[in-house]
PDB file of C-alpha atoms in Angstrom:
ATOM      1  CA  MET A  10     -21.121   3.970  -4.944  1.00 79.00           C
ATOM      2  CA  ILE A  11     -17.996   5.056  -2.690  1.00 87.00           C
ATOM      3  CA  GLN A  12     -16.839   3.928  -0.148  1.00 89.00           C
ATOM      4  CA  SER A  13     -13.832   5.775   1.753  1.00 92.00           C
ATOM      5  CA  MET A  14     -11.277   3.504   3.265  1.00 93.00           C
ATOM      6  CA  THR A  15     -11.267   5.403   7.100  1.00 94.00           C
ATOM      7  CA  GLY A  16     -13.537   4.861   9.247  1.00 94.00           C
ATOM      8  CA  TYR A  17     -13.705   4.345  13.065  1.00 96.00           C
ATOM      9  CA  GLY A  18     -15.955   1.619  15.424  1.00 95.00           C
ATOM     10  CA  LYS A  19     -16.479   1.060  19.084  1.00 95.00           C
ATOM     11  CA  ALA A  20     -19.388  -1.771  20.579  1.00 96.00           C
ATOM     12  CA  VAL A  21     -19.462  -2.391  24.593  1.00 95.00           C
ATOM     13  CA  VAL A  22     -22.043  -4.666  25.284  1.00 94.00           C
ATOM     14  CA  ALA A  23     -22.432  -5.873  29.184  1.00 92.00           C
ATOM     15  CA  TYR A  24     -22.292 -10.329  29.227  1.00 90.00           C
ATOM     16  CA  LYS A  25     -22.302 -10.340  33.367  1.00 86.00           C
ATOM     17  CA  ASP A  26     -19.870  -9.041  35.435  1.00 85.00           C
ATOM     18  CA  LYS A  27     -17.700  -7.440  31.620  1.00 88.00           C
ATOM     19  CA  LYS A  28     -18.731  -4.815  30.032  1.00 92.00           C
ATOM     20  CA  ILE A  29     -16.665  -6.277  26.840  1.00 93.00           C
ATOM     21  CA  ASN A  30     -15.318  -3.349  24.399  1.00 95.00           C
ATOM     22  CA  VAL A  31     -14.179  -3.702  20.972  1.00 96.00           C
ATOM     23  CA  GLU A  32     -12.748  -0.943  18.303  1.00 97.00           C
ATOM     24  CA  VAL A  33     -11.963  -1.177  15.371  1.00 96.00           C
ATOM     25  CA  LYS A  34     -10.330   1.437  13.414  1.00 96.00           C
ATOM     26  CA  SER A  35      -9.236   1.634   9.483  1.00 95.00           C
ATOM     27  CA  LEU A  36      -7.120   3.581   6.741  1.00 94.00           C
ATOM     28  CA  ASN A  37      -5.794   3.051   2.963  1.00 92.00           C
ATOM     29  CA  SER A  38      -3.917   0.457   2.322  1.00 91.00           C
ATOM     30  CA  LYS A  39      -3.744  -1.860  -0.536  1.00 89.00           C
ATOM     31  CA  ALA A  40      -5.012  -4.831   1.207  1.00 90.00           C
ATOM     32  CA  LEU A  41      -6.627  -5.842   3.627  1.00 92.00           C
ATOM     33  CA  ASP A  42      -4.476  -5.489   6.201  1.00 94.00           C
ATOM     34  CA  LEU A  43      -5.884  -6.840  10.386  1.00 95.00           C
ATOM     35  CA  SER A  44      -4.093  -6.300  13.138  1.00 95.00           C
ATOM     36  CA  MET A  45      -5.460  -7.326  16.454  1.00 95.00           C
ATOM     37  CA  ARG A  46      -4.924  -7.111  19.707  1.00 95.00           C
ATOM     38  CA  VAL A  47      -7.815  -9.386  21.840  1.00 94.00           C
ATOM     39  CA  ALA A  48      -7.680 -11.167  25.581  1.00 91.00           C
ATOM     40  CA  PRO A  49      -6.065 -13.237  25.927  1.00 89.00           C
ATOM     41  CA  LEU A  50      -9.612 -14.995  26.728  1.00 90.00           C
ATOM     42  CA  TYR A  51     -11.128 -14.697  23.685  1.00 92.00           C
ATOM     43  CA  ARG A  52      -8.150 -15.586  21.749  1.00 92.00           C
ATOM     44  CA  GLU A  53      -8.915 -18.783  20.229  1.00 92.00           C
ATOM     45  CA  LYS A  54     -11.957 -17.275  17.892  1.00 94.00           C
ATOM     46  CA  GLU A  55      -9.221 -15.201  16.413  1.00 94.00           C
ATOM     47  CA  ILE A  56      -9.866 -16.756  12.718  1.00 95.00           C
ATOM     48  CA  GLU A  57     -13.785 -15.951  13.043  1.00 95.00           C
ATOM     49  CA  MET A  58     -12.969 -12.646  14.165  1.00 96.00           C
ATOM     50  CA  ARG A  59     -10.916 -12.138  11.618  1.00 95.00           C
ATOM     51  CA  GLN A  60     -13.495 -13.644   8.960  1.00 95.00           C
ATOM     52  CA  MET A  61     -15.733 -10.833  10.006  1.00 95.00           C
ATOM     53  CA  VAL A  62     -13.787  -8.421   9.422  1.00 96.00           C
ATOM     54  CA  SER A  63     -12.384  -9.576   6.132  1.00 94.00           C
ATOM     55  CA  ALA A  64     -16.377  -9.663   5.234  1.00 94.00           C
ATOM     56  CA  ALA A  65     -16.932  -6.531   6.642  1.00 94.00           C
ATOM     57  CA  LEU A  66     -14.416  -3.995   5.450  1.00 93.00           C
ATOM     58  CA  VAL A  67     -12.855  -6.165   2.447  1.00 91.00           C
ATOM     59  CA  ARG A  68      -9.235  -3.556   2.277  1.00 92.00           C
ATOM     60  CA  GLY A  69      -7.675  -1.077   4.449  1.00 93.00           C
ATOM     61  CA  LYS A  70      -5.347  -1.356   7.593  1.00 95.00           C
ATOM     62  CA  VAL A  71      -7.257  -2.552  10.171  1.00 96.00           C
ATOM     63  CA  ASP A  72      -6.104  -2.087  13.113  1.00 96.00           C
ATOM     64  CA  LEU A  73      -9.298  -4.372  16.168  1.00 96.00           C
ATOM     65  CA  ASN A  74      -8.937  -4.145  19.948  1.00 96.00           C
ATOM     66  CA  VAL A  75     -10.751  -6.510  22.025  1.00 95.00           C
ATOM     67  CA  TRP A  76     -10.965  -5.929  26.085  1.00 93.00           C
ATOM     68  CA  ILE A  77     -12.767  -6.849  28.575  1.00 91.00           C
ATOM     69  CA  GLU A  78     -13.443  -4.918  31.451  1.00 88.00           C
ATOM     70  CA  ARG A  79     -14.902  -6.102  34.923  1.00 80.00           C
ATOM     71  CA  GLU A  80     -17.075  -4.343  37.917  1.00 70.00           C
ATOM     72  CA  ALA A  81     -15.022  -3.256  40.619  1.00 59.00           C
ATOM     73  CA  GLY A  82     -12.906  -6.400  43.314  1.00 53.00           C
ATOM     74  CA  VAL A  83     -14.404  -8.800  40.957  1.00 53.00           C
ATOM     75  CA  ASP A  84      -9.985  -9.194  39.855  1.00 57.00           C
ATOM     76  CA  ALA A  85      -9.362  -8.968  43.536  1.00 62.00           C
ATOM     77  CA  THR A  86      -7.067 -12.208  43.670  1.00 69.00           C
ATOM     78  CA  PRO A  87      -8.973 -14.414  46.943  1.00 75.00           C
ATOM     79  CA  ILE A  88      -6.366 -14.730  51.010  1.00 79.00           C
ATOM     80  CA  ASN A  89      -6.742 -18.058  52.113  1.00 78.00           C
ATOM     81  CA  ALA A  90      -7.529 -16.560  56.225  1.00 81.00           C
ATOM     82  CA  ALA A  91      -7.055 -19.653  57.651  1.00 82.00           C
ATOM     83  CA  LEU A  92      -3.709 -20.115  56.100  1.00 82.00           C
ATOM     84  CA  VAL A  93      -2.518 -17.041  56.992  1.00 81.00           C
ATOM     85  CA  GLU A  94      -3.755 -17.934  60.599  1.00 84.00           C
ATOM     86  CA  ASN A  95      -1.952 -20.908  60.462  1.00 86.00           C
ATOM     87  CA  TYR A  96       1.118 -19.584  59.272  1.00 84.00           C
ATOM     88  CA  LEU A  97       0.622 -16.482  62.306  1.00 83.00           C
ATOM     89  CA  ALA A  98       0.221 -19.195  64.606  1.00 86.00           C
ATOM     90  CA  GLN A  99       3.740 -21.002  63.690  1.00 87.00           C
ATOM     91  CA  LEU A 100       5.962 -18.215  63.233  1.00 83.00           C
ATOM     92  CA  ARG A 101       4.152 -16.866  67.089  1.00 83.00           C
ATOM     93  CA  ASP A 102       5.414 -20.034  68.804  1.00 84.00           C
ATOM     94  CA  ILE A 103       8.934 -19.946  66.894  1.00 85.00           C
ATOM     95  CA  ALA A 104       9.756 -16.963  68.413  1.00 81.00           C
ATOM     96  CA  ALA A 105       8.556 -17.645  71.420  1.00 82.00           C
ATOM     97  CA  GLY A 106      10.753 -20.479  71.815  1.00 80.00           C
ATOM     98  CA  VAL A 107      14.011 -18.585  69.731  1.00 82.00           C
ATOM     99  CA  GLY A 108      12.859 -15.169  73.128  1.00 77.00           C
ATOM    100  CA  LEU A 109      12.211 -13.449  69.595  1.00 78.00           C
ATOM    101  CA  GLU A 110       9.962 -10.186  69.714  1.00 79.00           C
ATOM    102  CA  LEU A 111       7.463 -10.080  66.289  1.00 77.00           C
ATOM    103  CA  SER A 112       7.630  -7.011  64.439  1.00 77.00           C
ATOM    104  CA  PRO A 113       4.518  -6.171  62.656  1.00 74.00           C
ATOM    105  CA  VAL A 114       6.149  -4.002  60.789  1.00 73.00           C
ATOM    106  CA  THR A 115       8.030  -7.140  58.366  1.00 78.00           C
ATOM    107  CA  LEU A 116       4.837  -9.600  59.596  1.00 79.00           C
ATOM    108  CA  LEU A 117       1.503  -9.226  57.569  1.00 80.00           C
ATOM    109  CA  PRO A 118       4.636  -8.379  54.705  1.00 82.00           C
ATOM    110  CA  THR A 119       6.099 -12.336  55.154  1.00 82.00           C
ATOM    111  CA  LEU A 120       3.086 -13.581  55.750  1.00 79.00           C
ATOM    112  CA  MET A 121       1.580 -12.653  52.250  1.00 79.00           C
ATOM    113  CA  ARG A 122       4.341 -14.094  50.238  1.00 80.00           C
ATOM    114  CA  MET A 123       3.984 -17.524  52.644  1.00 80.00           C
ATOM    115  CA  PRO A 124       2.815 -20.021  49.935  1.00 81.00           C
ATOM    116  CA  GLY A 125      -0.167 -20.426  49.255  1.00 76.00           C
ATOM    117  CA  VAL A 126      -1.757 -17.366  50.978  1.00 74.00           C
ATOM    118  CA  LEU A 127      -3.117 -15.891  47.557  1.00 73.00           C
ATOM    119  CA  GLU A 128      -5.217 -18.234  45.874  1.00 67.00           C
ATOM    120  CA  LYS A 129      -4.452 -18.554  42.015  1.00 58.00           C
ATOM    121  CA  THR A 130      -8.045 -18.176  40.262  1.00 55.00           C
ATOM    122  CA  GLU A 131      -9.250 -20.907  37.878  1.00 58.00           C
ATOM    123  CA  VAL A 132      -9.057 -20.319  34.602  1.00 66.00           C
ATOM    124  CA  GLU A 133     -11.241 -18.957  32.987  1.00 73.00           C
ATOM    125  CA  THR A 134     -13.510 -20.953  29.592  1.00 84.00           C
ATOM    126  CA  LEU A 135     -15.126 -19.006  26.867  1.00 84.00           C
ATOM    127  CA  GLU A 136     -18.607 -20.617  27.143  1.00 89.00           C
ATOM    128  CA  ASP A 137     -21.178 -19.817  24.060  1.00 91.00           C
ATOM    129  CA  GLY A 138     -23.216 -17.123  25.542  1.00 92.00           C
ATOM    130  CA  GLU A 139     -20.122 -14.214  26.362  1.00 92.00           C
ATOM    131  CA  TRP A 140     -19.202 -15.263  22.629  1.00 94.00           C
ATOM    132  CA  ALA A 141     -22.349 -14.459  22.077  1.00 94.00           C
ATOM    133  CA  ALA A 142     -21.555 -11.365  23.065  1.00 94.00           C
ATOM    134  CA  VAL A 143     -18.391 -10.591  21.628  1.00 95.00           C
ATOM    135  CA  LYS A 144     -19.891 -10.744  18.107  1.00 95.00           C
ATOM    136  CA  GLU A 145     -22.699  -8.907  18.743  1.00 95.00           C
ATOM    137  CA  ALA A 146     -19.615  -6.027  19.686  1.00 95.00           C
ATOM    138  CA  LEU A 147     -18.000  -7.046  16.805  1.00 96.00           C
ATOM    139  CA  SER A 148     -20.669  -6.967  14.435  1.00 96.00           C
ATOM    140  CA  ALA A 149     -21.667  -3.039  15.846  1.00 96.00           C
ATOM    141  CA  ALA A 150     -18.686  -2.255  15.728  1.00 96.00           C
ATOM    142  CA  LEU A 151     -17.810  -3.069  11.812  1.00 96.00           C
ATOM    143  CA  SER A 152     -21.170  -1.196  11.406  1.00 96.00           C
ATOM    144  CA  ALA A 153     -20.228   1.643  13.158  1.00 96.00           C
ATOM    145  CA  VAL A 154     -17.106   1.547  10.794  1.00 96.00           C
ATOM    146  CA  VAL A 155     -18.969   0.714   7.946  1.00 95.00           C
ATOM    147  CA  GLY A 156     -21.163   3.944   8.060  1.00 95.00           C
ATOM    148  CA  PHE A 157     -18.216   6.142   8.427  1.00 95.00           C
ATOM    149  CA  ARG A 158     -16.459   5.384   5.304  1.00 94.00           C
ATOM    150  CA  ARG A 159     -20.147   5.541   3.779  1.00 93.00           C
ATOM    151  CA  GLN A 160     -20.403   8.684   4.932  1.00 93.00           C
ATOM    152  CA  GLU A 161     -17.177   9.541   4.592  1.00 93.00           C
ATOM    153  CA  GLY A 162     -16.805   8.169   1.004  1.00 91.00           C
ATOM    154  CA  ALA A 163     -20.285  10.503  -0.145  1.00 92.00           C
ATOM    155  CA  ALA A 164     -17.890  13.198   0.715  1.00 93.00           C
ATOM    156  CA  LEU A 165     -14.851  11.739  -1.579  1.00 93.00           C
ATOM    157  CA  GLN A 166     -17.771  10.939  -4.354  1.00 93.00           C
ATOM    158  CA  ARG A 167     -19.035  14.463  -4.258  1.00 94.00           C
ATOM    159  CA  LYS A 168     -14.910  16.426  -4.615  1.00 95.00           C
ATOM    160  CA  PHE A 169     -14.144  13.962  -7.698  1.00 94.00           C
ATOM    161  CA  GLY A 170     -17.736  14.848  -9.422  1.00 94.00           C
ATOM    162  CA  GLU A 171     -16.279  18.388  -9.595  1.00 95.00           C
ATOM    163  CA  LYS A 172     -12.895  17.897 -10.102  1.00 96.00           C
ATOM    164  CA  ILE A 173     -14.641  15.487 -13.140  1.00 96.00           C
ATOM    165  CA  ASP A 174     -16.963  18.074 -13.885  1.00 96.00           C
ATOM    166  CA  ASN A 175     -13.597  21.285 -14.238  1.00 96.00           C
ATOM    167  CA  ILE A 176     -11.845  18.779 -16.707  1.00 95.00           C
ATOM    168  CA  ALA A 177     -14.384  18.221 -18.892  1.00 95.00           C
ATOM    169  CA  ALA A 178     -15.409  22.375 -18.538  1.00 95.00           C
ATOM    170  CA  LEU A 179     -11.229  22.206 -19.173  1.00 95.00           C
ATOM    171  CA  LEU A 180     -11.327  19.582 -22.388  1.00 93.00           C
ATOM    172  CA  ALA A 181     -14.254  21.917 -24.023  1.00 92.00           C
ATOM    173  CA  SER A 182     -12.336  25.304 -23.623  1.00 92.00           C
ATOM    174  CA  ILE A 183      -9.699  23.436 -25.964  1.00 90.00           C
ATOM    175  CA  GLU A 184     -11.823  23.578 -29.006  1.00 85.00           C
ATOM    176  CA  PRO A 185     -11.602  27.498 -29.801  1.00 83.00           C
ATOM    177  CA  TYR A 186      -8.027  27.726 -29.640  1.00 82.00           C
ATOM    178  CA  GLU A 187      -7.584  24.254 -32.094  1.00 76.00           C
ATOM    179  CA  LYS A 188      -9.333  25.284 -34.866  1.00 71.00           C
ATOM    180  CA  SER A 189      -7.374  28.579 -34.987  1.00 72.00           C
ATOM    181  CA  ARG A 190      -3.783  27.037 -33.951  1.00 71.00           C
ATOM    182  CA  VAL A 191      -4.492  25.791 -37.848  1.00 68.00           C
ATOM    183  CA  GLU A 192      -4.743  29.328 -39.523  1.00 70.00           C
ATOM    184  CA  LYS A 193      -1.815  30.740 -37.093  1.00 72.00           C
ATOM    185  CA  ILE A 194       0.126  27.483 -38.471  1.00 71.00           C
ATOM    186  CA  ARG A 195      -0.231  28.657 -41.599  1.00 70.00           C
ATOM    187  CA  GLN A 196       0.832  32.141 -41.557  1.00 72.00           C
ATOM    188  CA  ARG A 197       4.057  30.740 -39.656  1.00 72.00           C
ATOM    189  CA  ILE A 198       5.116  28.363 -42.060  1.00 71.00           C
ATOM    190  CA  VAL A 199       4.882  30.917 -45.195  1.00 70.00           C
ATOM    191  CA  GLU A 200       6.480  34.162 -42.422  1.00 71.00           C
ATOM    192  CA  GLY A 201       9.164  32.187 -42.552  1.00 71.00           C
ATOM    193  CA  LEU A 202       9.815  30.924 -45.978  1.00 67.00           C
ATOM    194  CA  LYS A 203       9.304  34.876 -47.531  1.00 70.00           C
ATOM    195  CA  THR A 204      12.049  35.844 -45.105  1.00 74.00           C
ATOM    196  CA  ILE A 205      14.197  33.921 -46.922  1.00 73.00           C
ATOM    197  CA  PRO A 206      15.595  35.469 -49.646  1.00 72.00           C
ATOM    198  CA  GLY A 207      14.883  33.800 -53.891  1.00 66.00           C
ATOM    199  CA  VAL A 208      13.006  30.667 -52.464  1.00 66.00           C
ATOM    200  CA  GLU A 209      10.254  29.950 -54.359  1.00 69.00           C
ATOM    201  CA  TYR A 210       7.498  27.075 -53.206  1.00 66.00           C
ATOM    202  CA  ASP A 211       4.766  25.220 -54.850  1.00 68.00           C
ATOM    203  CA  LYS A 212       1.661  26.425 -52.974  1.00 70.00           C
ATOM    204  CA  ASN A 213       0.066  23.040 -54.272  1.00 74.00           C
ATOM    205  CA  ARG A 214       2.794  20.896 -52.133  1.00 70.00           C
ATOM    206  CA  LEU A 215       2.496  23.449 -48.793  1.00 68.00           C
ATOM    207  CA  GLU A 216      -0.502  22.354 -48.175  1.00 70.00           C
ATOM    208  CA  GLN A 217      -0.401  19.276 -48.791  1.00 72.00           C
ATOM    209  CA  GLU A 218       2.780  19.265 -46.460  1.00 69.00           C
ATOM    210  CA  LEU A 219       0.595  21.944 -43.499  1.00 70.00           C
ATOM    211  CA  ILE A 220      -1.841  19.089 -43.388  1.00 70.00           C
ATOM    212  CA  TYR A 221       1.226  16.513 -42.931  1.00 70.00           C
ATOM    213  CA  TYR A 222       1.703  18.852 -40.257  1.00 69.00           C
ATOM    214  CA  ILE A 223      -1.874  19.760 -38.016  1.00 71.00           C
ATOM    215  CA  GLU A 224      -2.638  15.963 -38.531  1.00 71.00           C
ATOM    216  CA  LYS A 225       0.306  15.115 -36.385  1.00 75.00           C
ATOM    217  CA  LEU A 226      -1.445  18.147 -34.350  1.00 77.00           C
ATOM    218  CA  ASP A 227      -4.445  16.905 -34.091  1.00 79.00           C
ATOM    219  CA  ILE A 228      -6.515  15.733 -30.657  1.00 86.00           C
ATOM    220  CA  SER A 229      -9.556  14.546 -31.557  1.00 86.00           C
ATOM    221  CA  GLU A 230      -9.006  10.857 -30.921  1.00 89.00           C
ATOM    222  CA  GLU A 231      -7.164  12.474 -27.222  1.00 91.00           C
ATOM    223  CA  LYS A 232      -9.657  14.247 -26.161  1.00 91.00           C
ATOM    224  CA  GLN A 233     -13.036  11.595 -27.795  1.00 93.00           C
ATOM    225  CA  ARG A 234     -11.125   8.980 -25.523  1.00 95.00           C
ATOM    226  CA  LEU A 235     -10.690  11.906 -22.498  1.00 95.00           C
ATOM    227  CA  ALA A 236     -14.619  12.538 -22.842  1.00 95.00           C
ATOM    228  CA  ASN A 237     -15.199   8.446 -22.316  1.00 96.00           C
ATOM    229  CA  HIS A 238     -12.816   8.133 -19.542  1.00 95.00           C
ATOM    230  CA  LEU A 239     -13.951  11.143 -17.936  1.00 95.00           C
ATOM    231  CA  ARG A 240     -17.679   9.683 -18.435  1.00 95.00           C
ATOM    232  CA  TYR A 241     -16.360   5.965 -17.281  1.00 94.00           C
ATOM    233  CA  PHE A 242     -14.662   7.696 -14.123  1.00 94.00           C
ATOM    234  CA  ARG A 243     -18.689   9.036 -13.682  1.00 93.00           C
ATOM    235  CA  GLU A 244     -20.276   6.014 -14.397  1.00 92.00           C
ATOM    236  CA  THR A 245     -18.353   3.188 -11.861  1.00 91.00           C
ATOM    237  CA  MET A 246     -18.875   5.988  -9.026  1.00 90.00           C
ATOM    238  CA  GLU A 247     -22.248   4.941  -9.294  1.00 86.00           C
ATOM    239  CA  ARG A 248     -21.989   1.273  -9.252  1.00 81.00           C
ATOM    240  CA  ASP A 249     -21.156  -0.974  -6.591  1.00 68.00           C
ATOM    241  CA  GLU A 250     -18.915   0.228  -3.294  1.00 67.00           C
ATOM    242  CA  CYS A 251     -15.604  -1.012  -4.187  1.00 73.00           C
ATOM    243  CA  GLN A 252     -14.200   0.331  -6.927  1.00 84.00           C
ATOM    244  CA  GLY A 253     -11.725   2.522  -5.702  1.00 88.00           C
ATOM    245  CA  LYS A 254      -8.395   0.276  -8.359  1.00 90.00           C
ATOM    246  CA  LYS A 255     -10.958   0.278 -10.737  1.00 92.00           C
ATOM    247  CA  LEU A 256     -11.466   3.840 -10.430  1.00 93.00           C
ATOM    248  CA  GLY A 257      -6.989   4.029 -10.254  1.00 93.00           C
ATOM    249  CA  PHE A 258      -7.013   2.906 -13.407  1.00 95.00           C
ATOM    250  CA  ILE A 259      -9.234   5.622 -14.663  1.00 95.00           C
ATOM    251  CA  ALA A 260      -7.576   8.034 -13.919  1.00 95.00           C
ATOM    252  CA  GLN A 261      -4.668   6.643 -14.920  1.00 95.00           C
ATOM    253  CA  GLU A 262      -6.038   6.652 -18.508  1.00 95.00           C
ATOM    254  CA  MET A 263      -7.683  10.287 -18.388  1.00 96.00           C
ATOM    255  CA  GLY A 264      -3.671  10.981 -16.976  1.00 95.00           C
ATOM    256  CA  ARG A 265      -2.585   9.532 -20.304  1.00 94.00           C
ATOM    257  CA  GLU A 266      -4.304  11.318 -22.655  1.00 94.00           C
ATOM    258  CA  ILE A 267      -3.825  14.823 -20.566  1.00 94.00           C
ATOM    259  CA  ASN A 268      -0.248  13.733 -20.991  1.00 94.00           C
ATOM    260  CA  THR A 269      -0.219  13.918 -24.949  1.00 91.00           C
ATOM    261  CA  THR A 270      -2.656  16.011 -25.724  1.00 90.00           C
ATOM    262  CA  GLY A 271       0.059  18.468 -24.124  1.00 88.00           C
ATOM    263  CA  SER A 272       2.039  16.889 -25.816  1.00 87.00           C
ATOM    264  CA  LYS A 273       1.290  18.106 -29.077  1.00 83.00           C
ATOM    265  CA  SER A 274      -0.652  21.290 -28.112  1.00 80.00           C
ATOM    266  CA  ASN A 275       1.792  23.971 -29.308  1.00 76.00           C
ATOM    267  CA  LEU A 276       0.020  26.670 -28.226  1.00 80.00           C
ATOM    268  CA  ALA A 277       0.482  28.743 -24.943  1.00 84.00           C
ATOM    269  CA  GLU A 278      -3.010  29.162 -24.527  1.00 87.00           C
ATOM    270  CA  MET A 279      -3.467  25.531 -24.766  1.00 88.00           C
ATOM    271  CA  GLN A 280      -0.876  24.012 -23.070  1.00 90.00           C
ATOM    272  CA  ASN A 281      -2.070  26.230 -19.870  1.00 93.00           C
ATOM    273  CA  ILE A 282      -5.032  24.675 -20.261  1.00 93.00           C
ATOM    274  CA  VAL A 283      -4.003  21.273 -19.724  1.00 94.00           C
ATOM    275  CA  VAL A 284      -2.017  21.435 -16.705  1.00 95.00           C
ATOM    276  CA  ARG A 285      -4.746  23.017 -15.156  1.00 95.00           C
ATOM    277  CA  MET A 286      -6.210  19.492 -16.172  1.00 96.00           C
ATOM    278  CA  LYS A 287      -3.164  18.141 -14.661  1.00 95.00           C
ATOM    279  CA  ASP A 288      -3.101  19.956 -11.444  1.00 96.00           C
ATOM    280  CA  GLU A 289      -7.053  18.347 -11.105  1.00 96.00           C
ATOM    281  CA  LEU A 290      -6.368  14.832 -12.440  1.00 96.00           C
ATOM    282  CA  GLU A 291      -3.616  14.747  -8.853  1.00 95.00           C
ATOM    283  CA  GLN A 292      -5.945  16.144  -7.500  1.00 95.00           C
ATOM    284  CA  ILE A 293      -8.353  12.598  -7.762  1.00 94.00           C
ATOM    285  CA  LYS A 294      -5.302  10.006  -8.334  1.00 94.00           C
ATOM    286  CA  GLU A 295      -4.016  11.701  -4.401  1.00 93.00           C
ATOM    287  CA  GLN A 296      -7.695  11.214  -2.772  1.00 93.00           C
ATOM    288  CA  VAL A 297      -9.127   7.119  -5.177  1.00 93.00           C
ATOM    289  CA  LEU A 298      -6.124   5.582  -3.391  1.00 92.00           C
ATOM    290  CA  ASN A 299      -8.579   6.445  -0.379  1.00 91.00           C
ATOM    291  CA  ALA A 300     -11.796   4.850  -2.118  1.00 91.00           C
ATOM    292  CA  LEU A 301     -12.039   0.965  -1.004  1.00 87.00           C
TER     293      LEU A 301
END
């Protein structure tokens, strides 16, 4: 079954006072093009995250975003109250000694800028339990993306099936014109010879030349190869999910046979059919770029 490269998934896992958020977006690309924005605490695990994404998504332009939400008040920087009181006492002593009056408006901002008032938060280390929670969230987000891709892939497969059926029907509609054009070619050549006064021709030689001319315009092989490509395209869609590149190659071969058929078609009706086949194939080529 086909899988699309377009997908989206998000997961949230709680760990102690944190909410670990993982968001994954995916679009089509020739290879895996992974862009990561990860919370600083988890950057040491970026290689493992990359490996998890690569194994799950294989190909596509992928954006991975991992961030942390904390409970209200948890991120607030502690204030050293004892040190503030000490600074305040010193400032009062100094003000009294020089005969200055402390302004309540500027006193607090001044105290908050004093060294050590805002205590530095200890450097966090990634615990095994938290890393397990991150992996759980990432796995859930990747599973959501894969589910999204399969859903989109099913829609793509239905679309491809319709287009392949349309091309097969158009290919079959060529046959009546192909049979009638032999007689039309013969009549056109004979009538052309009749318009030349005093020209005599060998009917046997004319038939030989006519057969040679018709053989050059024969499209039997092109029709057979195109029918084979249509069948192979259907079979490939039913195989493993990562068949986008192969489907693209098959579509190219289909285009080659359709173009050759068009160059050999010397009837307006046949050429119109070829144009319609090209239109159906072009829609396949546009969508196959999004197939994994």
